[in-house]
Amino acid sequence: LTCKLLMLFMSSPNIRAIDRSISITLSSSTLYQRTPSSNLLFNKLKSDLLSPNIELVAINPTDAISAQIEISLFIGILTSLPFIVPIFASFIFPALYRSEKRFIFKITLPVIFLFFIGAVFSYVVITPFTFSFFYSYAFTMGAKSFIMINSFISYILLMALAFGLTFILPVI
């Protein structure tokens, strides 16, 4: 009986939708990682956000590749969202009332726009300011400034996510 229930659950449309979403994300992130543009994005982040006197270092042998994987997963999620959102919407929408569906349609574009504005604000204003502020202390002490590649990428993505979510708070 347990095996039959598990097989029924695994063959349900919900699991297939989740499986499709995961495969779309992973395939798009793998495709991104194999292109030469993956280094272009990293170099763009480095030149835009770090001052020339701060050096990026890879302390562990896996630091550089894990940073590349993190960037490619982020790009994979972004590029697969137009495919994933309709899959999840087709799962959730039958359970909603007509007024709830209208409300979701009304707030979708403002939420996307505000999240994007928050992420851009983080990238353009907040992240460069925080890097220069924190590393100015090392500079005044005469210490050489280093940042690990993983920490650099994680910090940028976390700040973009945090400010994107903060900017959508007025809608919620």
PDB file of C-alpha atoms in Angstrom:
ATOM      1  CA  LEU A   1       0.000   0.000   0.000  1.00  0.00           C
ATOM      2  CA  THR A   2       2.828   2.419   0.842  1.00  0.00           C
ATOM      3  CA  CYS A   3       4.539   1.691  -2.456  1.00  0.00           C
ATOM      4  CA  LYS A   4       1.326   2.331  -4.373  1.00  0.00           C
ATOM      5  CA  LEU A   5       0.758   5.631  -2.581  1.00  0.00           C
ATOM      6  CA  LEU A   6       4.339   6.691  -3.239  1.00  0.00           C
ATOM      7  CA  MET A   7       4.028   5.815  -6.934  1.00  0.00           C
ATOM      8  CA  LEU A   8       0.732   7.697  -7.141  1.00  0.00           C
ATOM      9  CA  PHE A   9       2.281  10.732  -5.464  1.00  0.00           C
ATOM     10  CA  MET A  10       5.362  10.652  -7.696  1.00  0.00           C
ATOM     11  CA  SER A  11       3.239  10.418 -10.838  1.00  0.00           C
ATOM     12  CA  SER A  12       0.992  13.313  -9.860  1.00  0.00           C
ATOM     13  CA  PRO A  13       1.107  16.488 -11.956  1.00  0.00           C
ATOM     14  CA  ASN A  14       2.496  18.445  -8.995  1.00  0.00           C
ATOM     15  CA  ILE A  15       5.663  16.375  -8.778  1.00  0.00           C
ATOM     16  CA  ARG A  16       6.075  16.453 -12.539  1.00  0.00           C
ATOM     17  CA  ALA A  17       5.780  20.255 -12.459  1.00  0.00           C
ATOM     18  CA  ILE A  18       8.399  20.517  -9.738  1.00  0.00           C
ATOM     19  CA  ASP A  19      10.606  18.078 -11.634  1.00  0.00           C
ATOM     20  CA  ARG A  20      10.226  20.113 -14.815  1.00  0.00           C
ATOM     21  CA  SER A  21      11.049  23.328 -12.954  1.00  0.00           C
ATOM     22  CA  ILE A  22      14.188  21.871 -11.428  1.00  0.00           C
ATOM     23  CA  SER A  23      15.341  20.451 -14.755  1.00  0.00           C
ATOM     24  CA  ILE A  24      14.750  23.772 -16.542  1.00  0.00           C
ATOM     25  CA  THR A  25      16.750  25.648 -13.896  1.00  0.00           C
ATOM     26  CA  LEU A  26      19.633  23.195 -13.881  1.00  0.00           C
ATOM     27  CA  SER A  27      19.823  22.957 -17.657  1.00  0.00           C
ATOM     28  CA  SER A  28      19.847  26.722 -18.118  1.00  0.00           C
ATOM     29  CA  SER A  29      22.471  27.161 -15.408  1.00  0.00           C
ATOM     30  CA  THR A  30      24.620  24.434 -16.993  1.00  0.00           C
ATOM     31  CA  LEU A  31      24.310  26.088 -20.392  1.00  0.00           C
ATOM     32  CA  TYR A  32      25.327  29.418 -18.892  1.00  0.00           C
ATOM     33  CA  GLN A  33      28.351  27.945 -17.144  1.00  0.00           C
ATOM     34  CA  ARG A  34      29.663  26.482 -20.375  1.00  0.00           C
ATOM     35  CA  THR A  35      29.601  29.784 -22.260  1.00  0.00           C
ATOM     36  CA  PRO A  36      32.362  32.393 -22.281  1.00  0.00           C
ATOM     37  CA  SER A  37      29.907  34.986 -20.974  1.00  0.00           C
ATOM     38  CA  SER A  38      30.110  33.464 -17.494  1.00  0.00           C
ATOM     39  CA  ASN A  39      33.508  35.086 -16.965  1.00  0.00           C
ATOM     40  CA  LEU A  40      32.276  38.326 -18.494  1.00  0.00           C
ATOM     41  CA  LEU A  41      29.630  38.684 -15.792  1.00  0.00           C
ATOM     42  CA  PHE A  42      32.129  37.955 -13.033  1.00  0.00           C
ATOM     43  CA  ASN A  43      34.603  40.486 -14.445  1.00  0.00           C
ATOM     44  CA  LYS A  44      31.803  43.063 -14.746  1.00  0.00           C
ATOM     45  CA  LEU A  45      30.823  42.552 -11.096  1.00  0.00           C
ATOM     46  CA  LYS A  46      34.441  42.840 -10.031  1.00  0.00           C
ATOM     47  CA  SER A  47      35.117  46.020 -11.995  1.00  0.00           C
ATOM     48  CA  ASP A  48      31.865  47.717 -10.961  1.00  0.00           C
ATOM     49  CA  LEU A  49      31.929  46.944  -7.252  1.00  0.00           C
ATOM     50  CA  LEU A  50      35.520  46.627  -6.088  1.00  0.00           C
ATOM     51  CA  SER A  51      38.142  49.312  -5.991  1.00  0.00           C
ATOM     52  CA  PRO A  52      41.462  48.460  -7.625  1.00  0.00           C
ATOM     53  CA  ASN A  53      43.293  48.152  -4.295  1.00  0.00           C
ATOM     54  CA  ILE A  54      41.097  45.201  -3.201  1.00  0.00           C
ATOM     55  CA  GLU A  55      42.196  41.801  -4.434  1.00  0.00           C
ATOM     56  CA  LEU A  56      40.024  38.745  -4.903  1.00  0.00           C
ATOM     57  CA  VAL A  57      41.554  35.531  -3.621  1.00  0.00           C
ATOM     58  CA  ALA A  58      40.727  31.864  -3.848  1.00  0.00           C
ATOM     59  CA  ILE A  59      41.855  30.294  -0.589  1.00  0.00           C
ATOM     60  CA  ASN A  60      40.443  26.826  -1.181  1.00  0.00           C
ATOM     61  CA  PRO A  61      40.877  24.936  -4.450  1.00  0.00           C
ATOM     62  CA  THR A  62      37.109  24.884  -4.923  1.00  0.00           C
ATOM     63  CA  ASP A  63      36.459  28.597  -4.330  1.00  0.00           C
ATOM     64  CA  ALA A  64      36.596  29.683  -7.957  1.00  0.00           C
ATOM     65  CA  ILE A  65      34.411  26.898  -9.287  1.00  0.00           C
ATOM     66  CA  SER A  66      31.852  27.263  -6.503  1.00  0.00           C
ATOM     67  CA  ALA A  67      31.603  30.977  -7.295  1.00  0.00           C
ATOM     68  CA  GLN A  68      31.033  30.113 -10.960  1.00  0.00           C
ATOM     69  CA  ILE A  69      28.381  27.570  -9.962  1.00  0.00           C
ATOM     70  CA  GLU A  70      26.663  30.116  -7.726  1.00  0.00           C
ATOM     71  CA  ILE A  71      26.579  32.680 -10.537  1.00  0.00           C
ATOM     72  CA  SER A  72      25.330  30.120 -13.029  1.00  0.00           C
ATOM     73  CA  LEU A  73      22.582  28.910 -10.687  1.00  0.00           C
ATOM     74  CA  PHE A  74      21.475  32.500 -10.167  1.00  0.00           C
ATOM     75  CA  ILE A  75      21.393  33.108 -13.924  1.00  0.00           C
ATOM     76  CA  GLY A  76      19.685  29.742 -14.398  1.00  0.00           C
ATOM     77  CA  ILE A  77      16.934  30.639 -11.962  1.00  0.00           C
ATOM     78  CA  LEU A  78      16.444  34.054 -13.568  1.00  0.00           C
ATOM     79  CA  THR A  79      16.257  32.664 -17.089  1.00  0.00           C
ATOM     80  CA  SER A  80      13.955  29.801 -16.127  1.00  0.00           C
ATOM     81  CA  LEU A  81      11.455  31.916 -14.159  1.00  0.00           C
ATOM     82  CA  PRO A  82       9.288  32.625 -17.231  1.00  0.00           C
ATOM     83  CA  PHE A  83       8.869  28.859 -17.600  1.00  0.00           C
ATOM     84  CA  ILE A  84       8.536  27.993 -13.907  1.00  0.00           C
ATOM     85  CA  VAL A  85       5.972  30.630 -12.890  1.00  0.00           C
ATOM     86  CA  PRO A  86       3.242  29.385 -15.281  1.00  0.00           C
ATOM     87  CA  ILE A  87       3.806  25.818 -14.064  1.00  0.00           C
ATOM     88  CA  PHE A  88       3.259  26.828 -10.452  1.00  0.00           C
ATOM     89  CA  ALA A  89       0.421  29.177 -11.415  1.00  0.00           C
ATOM     90  CA  SER A  90      -1.388  26.324 -13.153  1.00  0.00           C
ATOM     91  CA  PHE A  91      -1.112  24.366  -9.910  1.00  0.00           C
ATOM     92  CA  ILE A  92      -2.270  27.157  -7.582  1.00  0.00           C
ATOM     93  CA  PHE A  93      -4.858  29.017  -9.692  1.00  0.00           C
ATOM     94  CA  PRO A  94      -7.604  26.357  -9.668  1.00  0.00           C
ATOM     95  CA  ALA A  95      -7.819  26.719  -5.871  1.00  0.00           C
ATOM     96  CA  LEU A  96      -8.228  30.502  -5.926  1.00  0.00           C
ATOM     97  CA  TYR A  97     -11.391  32.550  -6.109  1.00  0.00           C
ATOM     98  CA  ARG A  98     -11.913  34.910  -9.010  1.00  0.00           C
ATOM     99  CA  SER A  99     -11.209  37.982  -6.836  1.00  0.00           C
ATOM    100  CA  GLU A 100      -7.943  36.439  -5.614  1.00  0.00           C
ATOM    101  CA  LYS A 101      -6.852  35.754  -9.168  1.00  0.00           C
ATOM    102  CA  ARG A 102      -7.577  39.370 -10.152  1.00  0.00           C
ATOM    103  CA  PHE A 103      -5.637  40.609  -7.137  1.00  0.00           C
ATOM    104  CA  ILE A 104      -2.620  38.487  -8.074  1.00  0.00           C
ATOM    105  CA  PHE A 105      -2.723  39.766 -11.647  1.00  0.00           C
ATOM    106  CA  LYS A 106      -2.910  43.361 -10.394  1.00  0.00           C
ATOM    107  CA  ILE A 107       0.121  43.123  -8.117  1.00  0.00           C
ATOM    108  CA  THR A 108       2.367  40.935 -10.284  1.00  0.00           C
ATOM    109  CA  LEU A 109       3.914  43.691 -12.413  1.00  0.00           C
ATOM    110  CA  PRO A 110       4.423  46.163  -9.535  1.00  0.00           C
ATOM    111  CA  VAL A 111       6.072  43.436  -7.433  1.00  0.00           C
ATOM    112  CA  ILE A 112       8.422  42.453 -10.262  1.00  0.00           C
ATOM    113  CA  PHE A 113       9.240  46.106 -10.966  1.00  0.00           C
ATOM    114  CA  LEU A 114       9.875  46.960  -7.299  1.00  0.00           C
ATOM    115  CA  PHE A 115      12.022  43.859  -6.768  1.00  0.00           C
ATOM    116  CA  PHE A 116      14.084  44.767  -9.824  1.00  0.00           C
ATOM    117  CA  ILE A 117      14.478  48.381  -8.645  1.00  0.00           C
ATOM    118  CA  GLY A 118      15.581  47.142  -5.206  1.00  0.00           C
ATOM    119  CA  ALA A 119      18.160  44.776  -6.680  1.00  0.00           C
ATOM    120  CA  VAL A 120      19.514  47.497  -8.975  1.00  0.00           C
ATOM    121  CA  PHE A 121      19.629  49.960  -6.068  1.00  0.00           C
ATOM    122  CA  SER A 122      21.633  47.428  -4.096  1.00  0.00           C
ATOM    123  CA  TYR A 123      24.030  46.882  -6.990  1.00  0.00           C
ATOM    124  CA  VAL A 124      24.511  50.538  -7.894  1.00  0.00           C
ATOM    125  CA  VAL A 125      24.394  52.304  -4.514  1.00  0.00           C
ATOM    126  CA  ILE A 126      24.544  50.054  -1.453  1.00  0.00           C
ATOM    127  CA  THR A 127      27.056  47.353  -2.345  1.00  0.00           C
ATOM    128  CA  PRO A 128      29.800  49.691  -3.661  1.00  0.00           C
ATOM    129  CA  PHE A 129      29.302  51.949  -0.632  1.00  0.00           C
ATOM    130  CA  THR A 130      29.574  49.069   1.835  1.00  0.00           C
ATOM    131  CA  PHE A 131      32.696  47.690   0.166  1.00  0.00           C
ATOM    132  CA  SER A 132      34.394  51.078   0.171  1.00  0.00           C
ATOM    133  CA  PHE A 133      33.267  51.794   3.741  1.00  0.00           C
ATOM    134  CA  PHE A 134      34.459  48.499   5.219  1.00  0.00           C
ATOM    135  CA  TYR A 135      37.697  48.310   3.272  1.00  0.00           C
ATOM    136  CA  SER A 136      38.583  51.930   4.034  1.00  0.00           C
ATOM    137  CA  TYR A 137      39.312  50.830   7.601  1.00  0.00           C
ATOM    138  CA  ALA A 138      41.866  48.309   6.366  1.00  0.00           C
ATOM    139  CA  PHE A 139      43.371  50.943   4.115  1.00  0.00           C
ATOM    140  CA  THR A 140      43.782  53.460   6.973  1.00  0.00           C
ATOM    141  CA  MET A 141      45.476  50.777   9.071  1.00  0.00           C
ATOM    142  CA  GLY A 142      47.877  50.005   6.242  1.00  0.00           C
ATOM    143  CA  ALA A 143      46.565  46.447   5.827  1.00  0.00           C
ATOM    144  CA  LYS A 144      46.225  44.819   2.426  1.00  0.00           C
ATOM    145  CA  SER A 145      42.573  44.196   1.512  1.00  0.00           C
ATOM    146  CA  PHE A 146      41.482  40.782   0.301  1.00  0.00           C
ATOM    147  CA  ILE A 147      38.085  39.228  -0.255  1.00  0.00           C
ATOM    148  CA  MET A 148      37.368  35.615  -1.057  1.00  0.00           C
ATOM    149  CA  ILE A 149      35.638  34.979  -4.360  1.00  0.00           C
ATOM    150  CA  ASN A 150      32.821  33.025  -2.669  1.00  0.00           C
ATOM    151  CA  SER A 151      32.206  35.775  -0.147  1.00  0.00           C
ATOM    152  CA  PHE A 152      32.165  38.415  -2.879  1.00  0.00           C
ATOM    153  CA  ILE A 153      29.561  36.624  -5.019  1.00  0.00           C
ATOM    154  CA  SER A 154      27.450  35.542  -2.045  1.00  0.00           C
ATOM    155  CA  TYR A 155      27.434  39.069  -0.639  1.00  0.00           C
ATOM    156  CA  ILE A 156      26.326  40.600  -3.939  1.00  0.00           C
ATOM    157  CA  LEU A 157      23.522  38.074  -4.419  1.00  0.00           C
ATOM    158  CA  LEU A 158      22.391  38.321  -0.798  1.00  0.00           C
ATOM    159  CA  MET A 159      22.289  42.116  -0.899  1.00  0.00           C
ATOM    160  CA  ALA A 160      20.352  42.086  -4.185  1.00  0.00           C
ATOM    161  CA  LEU A 161      17.855  39.616  -2.743  1.00  0.00           C
ATOM    162  CA  ALA A 162      17.524  41.498   0.544  1.00  0.00           C
ATOM    163  CA  PHE A 163      16.970  44.878  -1.083  1.00  0.00           C
ATOM    164  CA  GLY A 164      14.652  43.410  -3.713  1.00  0.00           C
ATOM    165  CA  LEU A 165      12.491  41.922  -0.971  1.00  0.00           C
ATOM    166  CA  THR A 166      12.684  45.143   1.037  1.00  0.00           C
ATOM    167  CA  PHE A 167      11.444  47.166  -1.917  1.00  0.00           C
ATOM    168  CA  ILE A 168       8.357  44.942  -2.352  1.00  0.00           C
ATOM    169  CA  LEU A 169       7.282  45.443   1.281  1.00  0.00           C
ATOM    170  CA  PRO A 170       4.962  48.372   0.382  1.00  0.00           C
ATOM    171  CA  VAL A 171       2.915  46.023  -1.802  1.00  0.00           C
ATOM    172  CA  ILE A 172       2.595  43.448   0.935  1.00  0.00           C
TER     173      ILE A 172
END
